[in-house]
Tab-separated table of C-alpha atoms and ligand atoms in Angstrom:
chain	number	residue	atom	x	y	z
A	883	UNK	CA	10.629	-13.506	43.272
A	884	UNK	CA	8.657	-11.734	40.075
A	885	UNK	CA	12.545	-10.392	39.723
A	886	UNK	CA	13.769	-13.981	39.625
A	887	UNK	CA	11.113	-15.342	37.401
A	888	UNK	CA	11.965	-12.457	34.870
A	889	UNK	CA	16.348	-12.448	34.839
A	890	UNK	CA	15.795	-16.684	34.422
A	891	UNK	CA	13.764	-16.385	31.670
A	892	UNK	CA	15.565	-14.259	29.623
A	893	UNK	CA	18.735	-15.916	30.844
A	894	UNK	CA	17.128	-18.911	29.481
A	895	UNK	CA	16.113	-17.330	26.077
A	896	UNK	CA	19.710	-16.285	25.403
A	897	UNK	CA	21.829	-19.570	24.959
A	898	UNK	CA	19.525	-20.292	22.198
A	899	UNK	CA	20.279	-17.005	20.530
A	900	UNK	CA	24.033	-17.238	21.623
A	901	UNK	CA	24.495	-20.431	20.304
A	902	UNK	CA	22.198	-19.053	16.685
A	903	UNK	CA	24.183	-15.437	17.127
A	904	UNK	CA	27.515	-17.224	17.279
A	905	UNK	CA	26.594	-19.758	14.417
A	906	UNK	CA	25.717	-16.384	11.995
A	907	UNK	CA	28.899	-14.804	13.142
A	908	UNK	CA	30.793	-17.858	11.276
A	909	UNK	CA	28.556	-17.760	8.233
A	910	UNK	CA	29.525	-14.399	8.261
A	911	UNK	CA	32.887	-14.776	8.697
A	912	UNK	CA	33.278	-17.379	6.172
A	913	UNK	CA	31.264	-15.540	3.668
A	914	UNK	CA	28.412	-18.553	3.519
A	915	UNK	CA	25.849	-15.655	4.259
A	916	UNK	CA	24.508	-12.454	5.805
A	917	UNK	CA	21.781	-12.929	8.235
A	918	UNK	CA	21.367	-11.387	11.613
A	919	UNK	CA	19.574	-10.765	14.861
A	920	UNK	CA	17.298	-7.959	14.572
A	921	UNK	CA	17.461	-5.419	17.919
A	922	UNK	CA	15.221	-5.246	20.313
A	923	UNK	CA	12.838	-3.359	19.623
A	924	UNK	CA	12.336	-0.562	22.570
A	925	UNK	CA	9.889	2.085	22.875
A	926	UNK	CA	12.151	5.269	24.536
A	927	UNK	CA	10.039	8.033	26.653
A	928	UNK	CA	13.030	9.928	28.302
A	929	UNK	CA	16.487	10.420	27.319
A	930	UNK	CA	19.275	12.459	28.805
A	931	UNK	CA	21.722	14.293	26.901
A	932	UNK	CA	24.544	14.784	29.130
A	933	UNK	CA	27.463	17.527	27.863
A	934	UNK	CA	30.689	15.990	26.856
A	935	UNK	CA	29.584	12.497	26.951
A	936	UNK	CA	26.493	10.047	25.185
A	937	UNK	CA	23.151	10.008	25.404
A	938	UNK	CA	21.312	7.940	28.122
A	939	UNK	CA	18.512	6.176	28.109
A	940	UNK	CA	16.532	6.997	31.493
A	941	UNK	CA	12.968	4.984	30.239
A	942	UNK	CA	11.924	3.334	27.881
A	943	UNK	CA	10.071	-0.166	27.615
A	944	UNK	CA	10.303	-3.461	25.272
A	945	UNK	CA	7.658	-3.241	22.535
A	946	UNK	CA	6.161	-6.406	20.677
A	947	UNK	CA	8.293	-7.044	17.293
A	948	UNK	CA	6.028	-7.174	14.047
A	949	UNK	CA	8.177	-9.543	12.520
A	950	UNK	CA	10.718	-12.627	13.275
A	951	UNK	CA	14.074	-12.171	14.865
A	952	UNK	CA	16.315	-13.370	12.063
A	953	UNK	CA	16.596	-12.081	8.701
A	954	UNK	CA	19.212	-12.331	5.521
A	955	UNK	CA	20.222	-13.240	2.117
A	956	UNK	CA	22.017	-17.072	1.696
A	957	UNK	CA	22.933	-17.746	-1.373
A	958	UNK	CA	20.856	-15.153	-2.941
A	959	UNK	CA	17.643	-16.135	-1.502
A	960	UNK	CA	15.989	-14.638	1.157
A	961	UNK	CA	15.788	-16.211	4.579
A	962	UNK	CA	13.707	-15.488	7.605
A	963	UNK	CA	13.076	-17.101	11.176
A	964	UNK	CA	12.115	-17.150	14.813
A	965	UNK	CA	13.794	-18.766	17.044
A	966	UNK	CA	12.195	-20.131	20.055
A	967	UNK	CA	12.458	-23.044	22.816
A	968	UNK	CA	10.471	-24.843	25.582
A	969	UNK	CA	11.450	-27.367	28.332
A	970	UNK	CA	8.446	-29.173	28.223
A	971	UNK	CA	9.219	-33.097	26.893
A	972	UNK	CA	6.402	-34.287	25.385
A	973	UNK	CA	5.223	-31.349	22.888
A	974	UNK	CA	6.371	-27.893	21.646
A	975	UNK	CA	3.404	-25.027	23.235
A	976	UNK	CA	1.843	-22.845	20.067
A	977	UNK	CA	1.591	-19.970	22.852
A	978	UNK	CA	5.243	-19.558	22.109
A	979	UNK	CA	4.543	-18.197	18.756
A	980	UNK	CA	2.288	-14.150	18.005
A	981	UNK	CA	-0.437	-14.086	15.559
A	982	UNK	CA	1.622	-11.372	14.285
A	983	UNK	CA	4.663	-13.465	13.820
A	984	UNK	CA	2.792	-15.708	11.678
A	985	UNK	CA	1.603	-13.208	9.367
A	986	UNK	CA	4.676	-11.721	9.178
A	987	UNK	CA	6.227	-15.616	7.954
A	988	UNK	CA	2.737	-15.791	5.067
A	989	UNK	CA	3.920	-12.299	4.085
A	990	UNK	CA	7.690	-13.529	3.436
A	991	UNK	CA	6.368	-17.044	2.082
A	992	UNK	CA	4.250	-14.837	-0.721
A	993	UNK	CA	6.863	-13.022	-1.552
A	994	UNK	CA	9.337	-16.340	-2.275
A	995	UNK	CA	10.889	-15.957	0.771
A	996	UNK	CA	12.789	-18.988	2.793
A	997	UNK	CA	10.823	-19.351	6.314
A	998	UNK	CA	11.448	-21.731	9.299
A	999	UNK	CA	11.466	-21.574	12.623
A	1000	UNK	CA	14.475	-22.929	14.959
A	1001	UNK	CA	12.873	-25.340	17.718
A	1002	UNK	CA	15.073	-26.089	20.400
A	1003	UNK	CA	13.502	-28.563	22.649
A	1004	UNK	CA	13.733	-32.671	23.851
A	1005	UNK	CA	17.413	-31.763	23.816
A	1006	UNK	CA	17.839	-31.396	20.093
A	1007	UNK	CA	17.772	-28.131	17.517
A	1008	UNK	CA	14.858	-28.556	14.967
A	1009	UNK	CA	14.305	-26.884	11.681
A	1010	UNK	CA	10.538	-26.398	10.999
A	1011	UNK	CA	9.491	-25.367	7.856
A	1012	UNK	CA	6.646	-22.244	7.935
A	1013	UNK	CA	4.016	-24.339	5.921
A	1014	UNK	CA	4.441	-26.460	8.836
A	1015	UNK	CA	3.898	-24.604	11.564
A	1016	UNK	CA	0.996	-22.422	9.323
A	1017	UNK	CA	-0.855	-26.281	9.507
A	1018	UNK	CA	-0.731	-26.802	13.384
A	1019	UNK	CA	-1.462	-23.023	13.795
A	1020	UNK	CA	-4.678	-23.398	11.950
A	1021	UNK	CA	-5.344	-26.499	14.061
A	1022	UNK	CA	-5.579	-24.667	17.096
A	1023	UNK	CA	-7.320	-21.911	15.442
A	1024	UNK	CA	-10.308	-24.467	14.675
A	1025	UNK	CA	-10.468	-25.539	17.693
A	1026	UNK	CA	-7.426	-28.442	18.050
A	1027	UNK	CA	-4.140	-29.108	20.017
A	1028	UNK	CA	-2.689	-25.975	21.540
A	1029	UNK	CA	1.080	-27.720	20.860
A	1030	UNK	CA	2.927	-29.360	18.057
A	1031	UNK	CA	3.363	-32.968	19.651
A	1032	UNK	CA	7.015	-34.407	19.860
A	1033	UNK	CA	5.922	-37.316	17.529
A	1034	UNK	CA	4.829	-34.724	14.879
A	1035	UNK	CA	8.109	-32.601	15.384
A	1036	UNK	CA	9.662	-35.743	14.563
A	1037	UNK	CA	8.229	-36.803	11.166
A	1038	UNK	CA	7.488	-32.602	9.714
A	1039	UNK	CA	10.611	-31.142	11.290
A	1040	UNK	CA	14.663	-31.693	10.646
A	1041	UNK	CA	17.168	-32.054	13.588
A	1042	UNK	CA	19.858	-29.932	12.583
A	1043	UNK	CA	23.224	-30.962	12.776
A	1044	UNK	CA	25.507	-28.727	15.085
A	1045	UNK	CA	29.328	-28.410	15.131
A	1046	UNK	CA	32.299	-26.287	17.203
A	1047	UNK	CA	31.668	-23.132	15.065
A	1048	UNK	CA	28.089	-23.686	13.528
A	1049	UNK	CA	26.689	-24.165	17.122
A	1050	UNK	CA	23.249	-24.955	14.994
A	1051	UNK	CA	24.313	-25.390	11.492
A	1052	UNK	CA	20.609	-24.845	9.824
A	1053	UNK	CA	22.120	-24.142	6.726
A	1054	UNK	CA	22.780	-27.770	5.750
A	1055	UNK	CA	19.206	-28.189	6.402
A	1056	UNK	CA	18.021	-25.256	3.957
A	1057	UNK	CA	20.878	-26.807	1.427
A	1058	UNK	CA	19.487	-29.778	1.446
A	1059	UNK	CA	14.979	-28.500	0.946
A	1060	UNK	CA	16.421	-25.796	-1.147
A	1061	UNK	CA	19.467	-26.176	-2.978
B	603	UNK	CA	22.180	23.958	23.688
B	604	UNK	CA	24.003	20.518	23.099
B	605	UNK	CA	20.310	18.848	24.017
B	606	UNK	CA	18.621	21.396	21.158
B	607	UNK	CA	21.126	19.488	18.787
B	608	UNK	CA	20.452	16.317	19.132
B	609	UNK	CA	16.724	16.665	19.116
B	610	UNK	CA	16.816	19.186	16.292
B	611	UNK	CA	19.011	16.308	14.787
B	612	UNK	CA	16.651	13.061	15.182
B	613	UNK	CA	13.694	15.282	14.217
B	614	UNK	CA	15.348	15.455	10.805
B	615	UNK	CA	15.872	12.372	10.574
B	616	UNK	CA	12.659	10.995	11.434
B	617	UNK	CA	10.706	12.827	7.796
B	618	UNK	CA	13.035	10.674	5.753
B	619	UNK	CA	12.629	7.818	8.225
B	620	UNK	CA	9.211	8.111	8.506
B	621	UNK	CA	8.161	8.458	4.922
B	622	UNK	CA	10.032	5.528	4.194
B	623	UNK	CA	8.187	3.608	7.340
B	624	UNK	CA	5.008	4.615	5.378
B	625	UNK	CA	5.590	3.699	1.919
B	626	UNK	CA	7.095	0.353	3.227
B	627	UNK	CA	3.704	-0.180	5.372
B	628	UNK	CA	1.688	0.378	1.886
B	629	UNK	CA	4.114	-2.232	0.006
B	630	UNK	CA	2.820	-4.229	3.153
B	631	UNK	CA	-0.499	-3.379	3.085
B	632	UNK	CA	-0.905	-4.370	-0.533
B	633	UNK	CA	0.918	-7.542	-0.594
B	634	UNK	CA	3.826	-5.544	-3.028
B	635	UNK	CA	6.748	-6.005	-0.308
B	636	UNK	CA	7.922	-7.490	3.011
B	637	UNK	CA	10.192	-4.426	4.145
B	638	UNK	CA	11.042	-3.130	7.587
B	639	UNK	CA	13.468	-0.876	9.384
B	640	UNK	CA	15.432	-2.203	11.850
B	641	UNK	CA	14.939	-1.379	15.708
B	642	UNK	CA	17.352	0.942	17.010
B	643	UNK	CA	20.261	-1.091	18.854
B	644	UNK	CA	20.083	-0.062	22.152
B	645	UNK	CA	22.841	-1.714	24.926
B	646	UNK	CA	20.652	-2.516	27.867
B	647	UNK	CA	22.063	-1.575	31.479
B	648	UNK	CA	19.478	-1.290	33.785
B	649	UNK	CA	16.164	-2.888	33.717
B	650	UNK	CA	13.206	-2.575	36.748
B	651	UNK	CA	10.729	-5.716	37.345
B	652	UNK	CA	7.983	-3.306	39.319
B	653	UNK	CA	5.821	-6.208	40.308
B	654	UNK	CA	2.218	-5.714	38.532
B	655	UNK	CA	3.654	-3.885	35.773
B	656	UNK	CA	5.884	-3.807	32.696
B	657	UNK	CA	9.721	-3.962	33.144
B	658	UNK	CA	11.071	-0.926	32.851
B	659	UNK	CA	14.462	0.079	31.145
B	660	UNK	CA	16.170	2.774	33.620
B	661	UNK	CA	19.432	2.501	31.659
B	662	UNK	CA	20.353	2.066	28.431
B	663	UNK	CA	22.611	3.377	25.427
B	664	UNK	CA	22.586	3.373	21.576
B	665	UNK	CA	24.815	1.287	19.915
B	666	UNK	CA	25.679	1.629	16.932
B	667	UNK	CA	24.203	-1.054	13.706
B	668	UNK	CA	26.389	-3.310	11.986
B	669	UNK	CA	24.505	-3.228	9.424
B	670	UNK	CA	22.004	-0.991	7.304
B	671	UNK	CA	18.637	0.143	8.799
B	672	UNK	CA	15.976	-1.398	6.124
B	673	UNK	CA	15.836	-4.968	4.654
B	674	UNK	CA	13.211	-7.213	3.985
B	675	UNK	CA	12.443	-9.224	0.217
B	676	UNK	CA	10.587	-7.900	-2.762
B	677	UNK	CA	9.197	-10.559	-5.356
B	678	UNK	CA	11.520	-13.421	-4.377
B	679	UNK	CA	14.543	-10.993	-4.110
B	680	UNK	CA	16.525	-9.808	-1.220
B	681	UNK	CA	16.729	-6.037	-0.557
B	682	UNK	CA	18.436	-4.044	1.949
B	683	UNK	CA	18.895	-1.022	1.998
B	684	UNK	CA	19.829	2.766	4.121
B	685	UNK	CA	18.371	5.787	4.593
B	686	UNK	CA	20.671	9.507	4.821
B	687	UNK	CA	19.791	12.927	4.269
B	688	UNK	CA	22.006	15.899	3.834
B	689	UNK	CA	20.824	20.145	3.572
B	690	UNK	CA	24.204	20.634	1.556
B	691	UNK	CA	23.545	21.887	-1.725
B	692	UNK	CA	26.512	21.213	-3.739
B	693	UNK	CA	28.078	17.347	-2.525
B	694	UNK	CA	26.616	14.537	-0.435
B	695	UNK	CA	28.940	14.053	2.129
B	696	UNK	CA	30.197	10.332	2.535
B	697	UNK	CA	30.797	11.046	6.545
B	698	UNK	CA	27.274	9.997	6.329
B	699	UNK	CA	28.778	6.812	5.780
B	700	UNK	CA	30.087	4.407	8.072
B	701	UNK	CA	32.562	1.472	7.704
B	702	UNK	CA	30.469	-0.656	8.656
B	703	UNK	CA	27.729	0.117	6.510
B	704	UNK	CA	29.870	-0.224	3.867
B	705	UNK	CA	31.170	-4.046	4.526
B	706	UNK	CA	27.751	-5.199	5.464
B	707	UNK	CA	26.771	-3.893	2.061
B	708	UNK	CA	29.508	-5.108	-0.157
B	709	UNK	CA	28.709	-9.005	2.102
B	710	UNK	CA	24.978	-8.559	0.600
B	711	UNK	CA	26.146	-8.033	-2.524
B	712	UNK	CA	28.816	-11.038	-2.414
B	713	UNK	CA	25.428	-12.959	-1.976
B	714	UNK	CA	23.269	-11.582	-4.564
B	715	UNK	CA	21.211	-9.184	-2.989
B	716	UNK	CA	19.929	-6.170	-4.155
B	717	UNK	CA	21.401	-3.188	-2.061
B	718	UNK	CA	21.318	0.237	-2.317
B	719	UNK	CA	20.806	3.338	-0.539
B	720	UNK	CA	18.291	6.366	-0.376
B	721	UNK	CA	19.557	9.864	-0.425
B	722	UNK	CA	17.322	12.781	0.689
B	723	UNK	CA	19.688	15.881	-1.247
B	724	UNK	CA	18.974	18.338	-3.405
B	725	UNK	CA	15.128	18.901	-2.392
B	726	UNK	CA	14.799	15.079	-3.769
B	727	UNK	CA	15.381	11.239	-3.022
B	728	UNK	CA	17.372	9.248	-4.775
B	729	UNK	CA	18.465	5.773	-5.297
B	730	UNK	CA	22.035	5.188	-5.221
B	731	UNK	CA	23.016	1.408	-6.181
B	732	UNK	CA	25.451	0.116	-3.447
B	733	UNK	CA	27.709	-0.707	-6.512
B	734	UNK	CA	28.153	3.359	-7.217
B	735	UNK	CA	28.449	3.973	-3.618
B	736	UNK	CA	31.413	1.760	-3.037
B	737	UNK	CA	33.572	3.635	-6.430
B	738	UNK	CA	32.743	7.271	-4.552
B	739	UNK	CA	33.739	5.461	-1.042
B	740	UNK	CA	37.380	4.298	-2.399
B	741	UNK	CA	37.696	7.478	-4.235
B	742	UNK	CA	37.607	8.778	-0.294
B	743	UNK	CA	39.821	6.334	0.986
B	744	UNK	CA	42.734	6.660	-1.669
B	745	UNK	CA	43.029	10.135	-0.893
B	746	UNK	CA	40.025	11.666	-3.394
B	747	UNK	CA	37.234	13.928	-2.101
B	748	UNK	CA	35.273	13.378	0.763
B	749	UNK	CA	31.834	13.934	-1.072
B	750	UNK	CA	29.545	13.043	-4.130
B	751	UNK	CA	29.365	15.733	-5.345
B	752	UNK	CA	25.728	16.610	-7.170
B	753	UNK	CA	26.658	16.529	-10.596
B	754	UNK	CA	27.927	12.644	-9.834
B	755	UNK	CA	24.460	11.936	-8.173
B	756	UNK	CA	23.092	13.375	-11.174
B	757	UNK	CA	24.928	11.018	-13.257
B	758	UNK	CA	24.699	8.241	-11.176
B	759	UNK	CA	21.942	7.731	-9.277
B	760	UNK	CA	17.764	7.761	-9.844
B	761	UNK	CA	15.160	10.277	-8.454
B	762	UNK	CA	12.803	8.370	-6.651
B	763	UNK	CA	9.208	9.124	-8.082
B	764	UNK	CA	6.664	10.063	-4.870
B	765	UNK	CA	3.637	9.842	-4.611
B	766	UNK	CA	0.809	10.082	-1.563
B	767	UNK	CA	0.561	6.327	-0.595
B	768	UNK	CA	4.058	5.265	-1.734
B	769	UNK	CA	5.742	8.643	-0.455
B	770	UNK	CA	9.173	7.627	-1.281
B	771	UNK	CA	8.451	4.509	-4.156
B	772	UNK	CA	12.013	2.945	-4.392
B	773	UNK	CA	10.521	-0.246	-5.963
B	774	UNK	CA	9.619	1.939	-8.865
B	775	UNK	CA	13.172	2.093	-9.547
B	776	UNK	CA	14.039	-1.106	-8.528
B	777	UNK	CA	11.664	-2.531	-11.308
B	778	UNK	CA	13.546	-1.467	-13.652
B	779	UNK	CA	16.728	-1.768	-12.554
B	780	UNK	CA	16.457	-5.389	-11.945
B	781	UNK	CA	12.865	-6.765	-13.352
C	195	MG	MG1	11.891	-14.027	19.563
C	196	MG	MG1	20.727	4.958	9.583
């Protein structure tokens, strides 16, 4: 059952980053910009070097990132995000998000960085700026709301507009707060 | 003998690697930079749910990056960047090089970034603009040599000042190549 729990989860987690790998394939493609999907990052203990044929992997475990998923250059400016989803209907959990993740997004905003997340949830892809998330982060840190509510999602974030080959075309968003 | 290789091999790799994942950390540490390396891509076969534990990976191969290694933004500016060594004393060798590589950096710099790469040769580092790299790589692939040789680095490219806390300090150069 633990098993289960596990394989649907990450099942879950990768239409998301499909549908976002698929839309940065076409920006790619198109030359609209260069940003990608950073591996995951894995710690390896123990790998076997067979003759005449590769190298394989025999253990190793998933280590916590230090940083956001995405990262790229649009346009000449520098873009950054996480990417991250919930089924719940009435609010978007905080728990999804690492304190380290956050610092990671102030470090890019002081350097003049472009930060957002990607929220997929009540059915529709959102564009949250990092200011924005920063502010309900620092609510819960004082002692507020664990979650961003779907009312609040509605008037700081931007419902981004999706299409055949942009699956989640964020760009127009960032043209449109930054261009 | 084959397994003494390839570990003799990454261990080589990792100084460069390594002093670059240090001076980056200072840029970080002092608010200078926002520069990582990229995980490893790693193609996942086999993965264990133990119950009470971590997953573990029991499977698992390198792939190889379609893109560079390092990227990250530097005082509002995109910057991306790899890492290669060579113990030839004559010629850096542009199998070093893969096609790849090469695209992803010409894309960057189709979108304004600053891109470049870091050469361990010649008992020093140097910065190699992506720009220089590219004349050398179709010197290759219209039938020239196969190599820069040391003179052309000489010419061409920057030694990379060192120093204890910024062991390998790129920006240095980048200042003034672009501030
Ligand atoms: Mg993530
Ligand atoms: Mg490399």
């Amino acid at each position: 059952e633990r098993k289960q729990q596990s394989l649907t989860y990450s099942n879950r987690g990768m239409t998301l980053e499909e549908d976002i790998n698929v839309t940065n394939q076409y920006y790619l493609d198109n030359e609209i910009a260069v940003i990608h999907k950073k591996p995951t990052p894995i710690q390896i203990v123990n790998v076997d070097y067979p003759r005449r044929s590769a190298a394989v992997i025999k253990e190793a475990y998933f280590k916590q990132s230090s940083t956001t998923d995405y990262n790229g250059i649009y346009n000449g400016k520098y873009i950054d995000f996480e990417a991250k989803e919930t089924k719940n209907n009435t609010s978007f959990p905080l728990q999804n998000f690492h304190e380290h993740q956050i610092t990671h997004m102030k470090n890019v905003k002081n350097q003049g960085g472009i930060c957002f997340v990607i929220l997929s949830a009540f059915s529709s892809y959102y564009l949250l700026e990092a200011e924005h998330l920063f502010t309900f982060w620092n609510r819960q840190a004082s002692g507020g709301r664990k979650s961003i509510t779907k009312n609040e999602i509605d008037d700081f974030a931007h419902i981004i507009p999706t299409s055949y080959q942009a699956r989640i075309d964020y760009l127009k968003i960032i043209d449109k707060l930054y261009f």
